[in-house]
Amino acid sequence: MANAAVVILAGTESHADTGRLVNGLEAAKEFAETEGDEVELIFDGAGTQWIPELEDEDSDYHELYRAVRDDTSVCDFCAGAFGVEDAVDDAGVVTLDDHDGHPSIRSLVDDDYEIITF
């Protein structure tokens, strides 16, 4: 049994960023599919920009995203800072603002989650 928080920080600007997104989604999916594991998928920083694209059914990564959508949350502050607040609200994705408007990484560590960043 494992607890993992997969944090997507990569933006949408480069092929390398897309690679980090896909690897992060695949990692989250593996935890989600493993009985007894717990996973939190958090889009933070520039990673919040992925939400409008991933919510689009025509996106190459929509189905992969849908496999972990129930475990997904977004940094509240960063969604606003990167201009995707309305898209996140429209999608109904949970926003986190536990620590100064951002997700609390410390609370995840305190709950024995391994933090994996992409």
mmCIF file with all atom_site columns, C-alpha atoms in Angstrom:
data_model
loop_
_atom_site.group_PDB
_atom_site.id
_atom_site.type_symbol
_atom_site.label_atom_id
_atom_site.label_alt_id
_atom_site.label_comp_id
_atom_site.label_asym_id
_atom_site.label_entity_id
_atom_site.label_seq_id
_atom_site.pdbx_PDB_ins_code
_atom_site.Cartn_x
_atom_site.Cartn_y
_atom_site.Cartn_z
_atom_site.occupancy
_atom_site.B_iso_or_equiv
_atom_site.pdbx_formal_charge
_atom_site.auth_seq_id
_atom_site.auth_comp_id
_atom_site.auth_asym_id
_atom_site.auth_atom_id
_atom_site.pdbx_PDB_model_num
ATOM 1   C CA . MET A 1 1   ? 0.000   0.000  0.000   1.00 0.00 ? 1   MET A CA 1
ATOM 2   C CA . ALA A 1 2   ? 1.381   3.396  -1.032  1.00 0.00 ? 2   ALA A CA 1
ATOM 3   C CA . ASN A 1 3   ? 0.277   6.996  -0.742  1.00 0.00 ? 3   ASN A CA 1
ATOM 4   C CA . ALA A 1 4   ? 1.479   9.277  -3.524  1.00 0.00 ? 4   ALA A CA 1
ATOM 5   C CA . ALA A 1 5   ? 0.919   12.892 -4.458  1.00 0.00 ? 5   ALA A CA 1
ATOM 6   C CA . VAL A 1 6   ? 1.760   13.457 -8.108  1.00 0.00 ? 6   VAL A CA 1
ATOM 7   C CA . VAL A 1 7   ? 2.314   17.158 -8.739  1.00 0.00 ? 7   VAL A CA 1
ATOM 8   C CA . ILE A 1 8   ? 2.273   18.459 -12.313 1.00 0.00 ? 8   ILE A CA 1
ATOM 9   C CA . LEU A 1 9   ? 4.287   21.683 -12.514 1.00 0.00 ? 9   LEU A CA 1
ATOM 10  C CA . ALA A 1 10  ? 5.157   21.543 -16.228 1.00 0.00 ? 10  ALA A CA 1
ATOM 11  C CA . GLY A 1 11  ? 3.424   24.113 -18.383 1.00 0.00 ? 11  GLY A CA 1
ATOM 12  C CA . THR A 1 12  ? 2.102   23.744 -21.905 1.00 0.00 ? 12  THR A CA 1
ATOM 13  C CA . GLU A 1 13  ? 4.883   25.406 -23.897 1.00 0.00 ? 13  GLU A CA 1
ATOM 14  C CA . SER A 1 14  ? 7.183   22.611 -25.031 1.00 0.00 ? 14  SER A CA 1
ATOM 15  C CA . HIS A 1 15  ? 7.398   19.010 -26.121 1.00 0.00 ? 15  HIS A CA 1
ATOM 16  C CA . ALA A 1 16  ? 9.340   18.309 -22.914 1.00 0.00 ? 16  ALA A CA 1
ATOM 17  C CA . ASP A 1 17  ? 6.484   19.788 -20.864 1.00 0.00 ? 17  ASP A CA 1
ATOM 18  C CA . THR A 1 18  ? 4.033   17.482 -22.624 1.00 0.00 ? 18  THR A CA 1
ATOM 19  C CA . GLY A 1 19  ? 6.299   14.547 -21.814 1.00 0.00 ? 19  GLY A CA 1
ATOM 20  C CA . ARG A 1 20  ? 6.288   15.467 -18.120 1.00 0.00 ? 20  ARG A CA 1
ATOM 21  C CA . LEU A 1 21  ? 2.493   15.795 -18.189 1.00 0.00 ? 21  LEU A CA 1
ATOM 22  C CA . VAL A 1 22  ? 2.013   12.373 -19.756 1.00 0.00 ? 22  VAL A CA 1
ATOM 23  C CA . ASN A 1 23  ? 4.501   10.731 -17.391 1.00 0.00 ? 23  ASN A CA 1
ATOM 24  C CA . GLY A 1 24  ? 2.747   12.336 -14.433 1.00 0.00 ? 24  GLY A CA 1
ATOM 25  C CA . LEU A 1 25  ? -0.667  11.193 -15.623 1.00 0.00 ? 25  LEU A CA 1
ATOM 26  C CA . GLU A 1 26  ? 0.639   7.662  -16.206 1.00 0.00 ? 26  GLU A CA 1
ATOM 27  C CA . ALA A 1 27  ? 2.183   7.564  -12.723 1.00 0.00 ? 27  ALA A CA 1
ATOM 28  C CA . ALA A 1 28  ? -1.066  8.758  -11.143 1.00 0.00 ? 28  ALA A CA 1
ATOM 29  C CA . LYS A 1 29  ? -3.029  6.194  -13.146 1.00 0.00 ? 29  LYS A CA 1
ATOM 30  C CA . GLU A 1 30  ? -0.758  3.367  -11.968 1.00 0.00 ? 30  GLU A CA 1
ATOM 31  C CA . PHE A 1 31  ? -1.363  4.327  -8.326  1.00 0.00 ? 31  PHE A CA 1
ATOM 32  C CA . ALA A 1 32  ? -5.101  4.766  -8.950  1.00 0.00 ? 32  ALA A CA 1
ATOM 33  C CA . GLU A 1 33  ? -5.346  1.286  -10.484 1.00 0.00 ? 33  GLU A CA 1
ATOM 34  C CA . THR A 1 34  ? -3.418  -0.445 -7.699  1.00 0.00 ? 34  THR A CA 1
ATOM 35  C CA . GLU A 1 35  ? -5.685  -1.743 -4.959  1.00 0.00 ? 35  GLU A CA 1
ATOM 36  C CA . GLY A 1 36  ? -4.842  -0.243 -1.593  1.00 0.00 ? 36  GLY A CA 1
ATOM 37  C CA . ASP A 1 37  ? -2.894  2.708  -3.003  1.00 0.00 ? 37  ASP A CA 1
ATOM 38  C CA . GLU A 1 38  ? -3.998  6.304  -2.552  1.00 0.00 ? 38  GLU A CA 1
ATOM 39  C CA . VAL A 1 39  ? -3.147  9.019  -5.054  1.00 0.00 ? 39  VAL A CA 1
ATOM 40  C CA . GLU A 1 40  ? -3.600  12.761 -5.237  1.00 0.00 ? 40  GLU A CA 1
ATOM 41  C CA . LEU A 1 41  ? -2.970  14.389 -8.619  1.00 0.00 ? 41  LEU A CA 1
ATOM 42  C CA . ILE A 1 42  ? -2.271  18.087 -8.173  1.00 0.00 ? 42  ILE A CA 1
ATOM 43  C CA . PHE A 1 43  ? -1.845  20.626 -10.974 1.00 0.00 ? 43  PHE A CA 1
ATOM 44  C CA . ASP A 1 44  ? 0.250   23.478 -9.593  1.00 0.00 ? 44  ASP A CA 1
ATOM 45  C CA . GLY A 1 45  ? 2.101   26.468 -11.015 1.00 0.00 ? 45  GLY A CA 1
ATOM 46  C CA . ALA A 1 46  ? 2.216   26.461 -14.808 1.00 0.00 ? 46  ALA A CA 1
ATOM 47  C CA . GLY A 1 47  ? 0.757   22.938 -14.710 1.00 0.00 ? 47  GLY A CA 1
ATOM 48  C CA . THR A 1 48  ? -2.666  24.473 -14.075 1.00 0.00 ? 48  THR A CA 1
ATOM 49  C CA . GLN A 1 49  ? -2.678  25.520 -17.749 1.00 0.00 ? 49  GLN A CA 1
ATOM 50  C CA . TRP A 1 50  ? -3.298  21.890 -18.728 1.00 0.00 ? 50  TRP A CA 1
ATOM 51  C CA . ILE A 1 51  ? -6.814  21.738 -17.309 1.00 0.00 ? 51  ILE A CA 1
ATOM 52  C CA . PRO A 1 52  ? -8.649  23.401 -20.243 1.00 0.00 ? 52  PRO A CA 1
ATOM 53  C CA . GLU A 1 53  ? -6.790  21.206 -22.726 1.00 0.00 ? 53  GLU A CA 1
ATOM 54  C CA . LEU A 1 54  ? -7.295  17.971 -20.783 1.00 0.00 ? 54  LEU A CA 1
ATOM 55  C CA . GLU A 1 55  ? -10.996 18.687 -20.312 1.00 0.00 ? 55  GLU A CA 1
ATOM 56  C CA . ASP A 1 56  ? -11.336 18.983 -24.122 1.00 0.00 ? 56  ASP A CA 1
ATOM 57  C CA . GLU A 1 57  ? -12.566 15.644 -25.482 1.00 0.00 ? 57  GLU A CA 1
ATOM 58  C CA . ASP A 1 58  ? -10.445 16.177 -28.609 1.00 0.00 ? 58  ASP A CA 1
ATOM 59  C CA . SER A 1 59  ? -7.233  16.335 -26.578 1.00 0.00 ? 59  SER A CA 1
ATOM 60  C CA . ASP A 1 60  ? -4.785  13.481 -27.194 1.00 0.00 ? 60  ASP A CA 1
ATOM 61  C CA . TYR A 1 61  ? -4.564  13.044 -23.424 1.00 0.00 ? 61  TYR A CA 1
ATOM 62  C CA . HIS A 1 62  ? -8.234  13.430 -22.467 1.00 0.00 ? 62  HIS A CA 1
ATOM 63  C CA . GLU A 1 63  ? -8.845  9.715  -21.880 1.00 0.00 ? 63  GLU A CA 1
ATOM 64  C CA . LEU A 1 64  ? -5.692  9.344  -19.782 1.00 0.00 ? 64  LEU A CA 1
ATOM 65  C CA . TYR A 1 65  ? -6.760  12.372 -17.745 1.00 0.00 ? 65  TYR A CA 1
ATOM 66  C CA . ARG A 1 66  ? -10.289 10.980 -17.326 1.00 0.00 ? 66  ARG A CA 1
ATOM 67  C CA . ALA A 1 67  ? -8.782  7.842  -15.785 1.00 0.00 ? 67  ALA A CA 1
ATOM 68  C CA . VAL A 1 68  ? -7.491  9.957  -12.872 1.00 0.00 ? 68  VAL A CA 1
ATOM 69  C CA . ARG A 1 69  ? -9.927  12.875 -12.948 1.00 0.00 ? 69  ARG A CA 1
ATOM 70  C CA . ASP A 1 70  ? -11.572 11.881 -9.650  1.00 0.00 ? 70  ASP A CA 1
ATOM 71  C CA . ASP A 1 71  ? -8.199  12.178 -7.896  1.00 0.00 ? 71  ASP A CA 1
ATOM 72  C CA . THR A 1 72  ? -7.373  15.575 -9.449  1.00 0.00 ? 72  THR A CA 1
ATOM 73  C CA . SER A 1 73  ? -7.110  18.979 -7.823  1.00 0.00 ? 73  SER A CA 1
ATOM 74  C CA . VAL A 1 74  ? -5.680  22.352 -8.824  1.00 0.00 ? 74  VAL A CA 1
ATOM 75  C CA . CYS A 1 75  ? -3.832  25.083 -6.963  1.00 0.00 ? 75  CYS A CA 1
ATOM 76  C CA . ASP A 1 76  ? -6.350  27.865 -6.444  1.00 0.00 ? 76  ASP A CA 1
ATOM 77  C CA . PHE A 1 77  ? -3.809  30.701 -6.520  1.00 0.00 ? 77  PHE A CA 1
ATOM 78  C CA . CYS A 1 78  ? -1.972  29.399 -9.587  1.00 0.00 ? 78  CYS A CA 1
ATOM 79  C CA . ALA A 1 79  ? -5.178  28.832 -11.558 1.00 0.00 ? 79  ALA A CA 1
ATOM 80  C CA . GLY A 1 80  ? -5.798  32.557 -11.240 1.00 0.00 ? 80  GLY A CA 1
ATOM 81  C CA . ALA A 1 81  ? -2.183  33.533 -11.828 1.00 0.00 ? 81  ALA A CA 1
ATOM 82  C CA . PHE A 1 82  ? -2.024  31.491 -15.039 1.00 0.00 ? 82  PHE A CA 1
ATOM 83  C CA . GLY A 1 83  ? -5.420  32.646 -16.333 1.00 0.00 ? 83  GLY A CA 1
ATOM 84  C CA . VAL A 1 84  ? -7.314  29.349 -16.149 1.00 0.00 ? 84  VAL A CA 1
ATOM 85  C CA . GLU A 1 85  ? -9.497  30.015 -13.106 1.00 0.00 ? 85  GLU A CA 1
ATOM 86  C CA . ASP A 1 86  ? -12.720 30.112 -15.162 1.00 0.00 ? 86  ASP A CA 1
ATOM 87  C CA . ALA A 1 87  ? -11.844 26.885 -17.007 1.00 0.00 ? 87  ALA A CA 1
ATOM 88  C CA . VAL A 1 88  ? -11.089 25.142 -13.714 1.00 0.00 ? 88  VAL A CA 1
ATOM 89  C CA . ASP A 1 89  ? -14.372 26.394 -12.236 1.00 0.00 ? 89  ASP A CA 1
ATOM 90  C CA . ASP A 1 90  ? -16.306 25.329 -15.348 1.00 0.00 ? 90  ASP A CA 1
ATOM 91  C CA . ALA A 1 91  ? -14.742 21.879 -15.167 1.00 0.00 ? 91  ALA A CA 1
ATOM 92  C CA . GLY A 1 92  ? -15.665 21.517 -11.507 1.00 0.00 ? 92  GLY A CA 1
ATOM 93  C CA . VAL A 1 93  ? -12.148 20.468 -10.538 1.00 0.00 ? 93  VAL A CA 1
ATOM 94  C CA . VAL A 1 94  ? -11.420 20.808 -6.829  1.00 0.00 ? 94  VAL A CA 1
ATOM 95  C CA . THR A 1 95  ? -9.156  23.723 -5.967  1.00 0.00 ? 95  THR A CA 1
ATOM 96  C CA . LEU A 1 96  ? -6.749  23.711 -3.039  1.00 0.00 ? 96  LEU A CA 1
ATOM 97  C CA . ASP A 1 97  ? -5.790  26.770 -1.026  1.00 0.00 ? 97  ASP A CA 1
ATOM 98  C CA . ASP A 1 98  ? -4.597  25.279 2.266   1.00 0.00 ? 98  ASP A CA 1
ATOM 99  C CA . HIS A 1 99  ? -1.374  27.294 2.554   1.00 0.00 ? 99  HIS A CA 1
ATOM 100 C CA . ASP A 1 100 ? -1.400  30.927 1.425   1.00 0.00 ? 100 ASP A CA 1
ATOM 101 C CA . GLY A 1 101 ? -3.681  30.060 -1.495  1.00 0.00 ? 101 GLY A CA 1
ATOM 102 C CA . HIS A 1 102 ? -1.657  26.989 -2.516  1.00 0.00 ? 102 HIS A CA 1
ATOM 103 C CA . PRO A 1 103 ? -1.917  23.255 -1.751  1.00 0.00 ? 103 PRO A CA 1
ATOM 104 C CA . SER A 1 104 ? -0.217  22.253 1.491   1.00 0.00 ? 104 SER A CA 1
ATOM 105 C CA . ILE A 1 105 ? 2.633   19.935 0.575   1.00 0.00 ? 105 ILE A CA 1
ATOM 106 C CA . ARG A 1 106 ? 3.527   19.721 4.252   1.00 0.00 ? 106 ARG A CA 1
ATOM 107 C CA . SER A 1 107 ? 0.138   18.230 5.143   1.00 0.00 ? 107 SER A CA 1
ATOM 108 C CA . LEU A 1 108 ? 0.608   15.579 2.460   1.00 0.00 ? 108 LEU A CA 1
ATOM 109 C CA . VAL A 1 109 ? 4.026   14.697 3.874   1.00 0.00 ? 109 VAL A CA 1
ATOM 110 C CA . ASP A 1 110 ? 2.495   14.626 7.361   1.00 0.00 ? 110 ASP A CA 1
ATOM 111 C CA . ASP A 1 111 ? -0.108  12.143 6.017   1.00 0.00 ? 111 ASP A CA 1
ATOM 112 C CA . ASP A 1 112 ? 2.730   9.902  4.740   1.00 0.00 ? 112 ASP A CA 1
ATOM 113 C CA . TYR A 1 113 ? 2.347   10.767 1.064   1.00 0.00 ? 113 TYR A CA 1
ATOM 114 C CA . GLU A 1 114 ? 5.372   10.512 -1.191  1.00 0.00 ? 114 GLU A CA 1
ATOM 115 C CA . ILE A 1 115 ? 5.615   13.680 -3.287  1.00 0.00 ? 115 ILE A CA 1
ATOM 116 C CA . ILE A 1 116 ? 6.444   13.079 -6.951  1.00 0.00 ? 116 ILE A CA 1
ATOM 117 C CA . THR A 1 117 ? 6.862   16.114 -9.192  1.00 0.00 ? 117 THR A CA 1
ATOM 118 C CA . PHE A 1 118 ? 6.686   16.362 -12.973 1.00 0.00 ? 118 PHE A CA 1
#
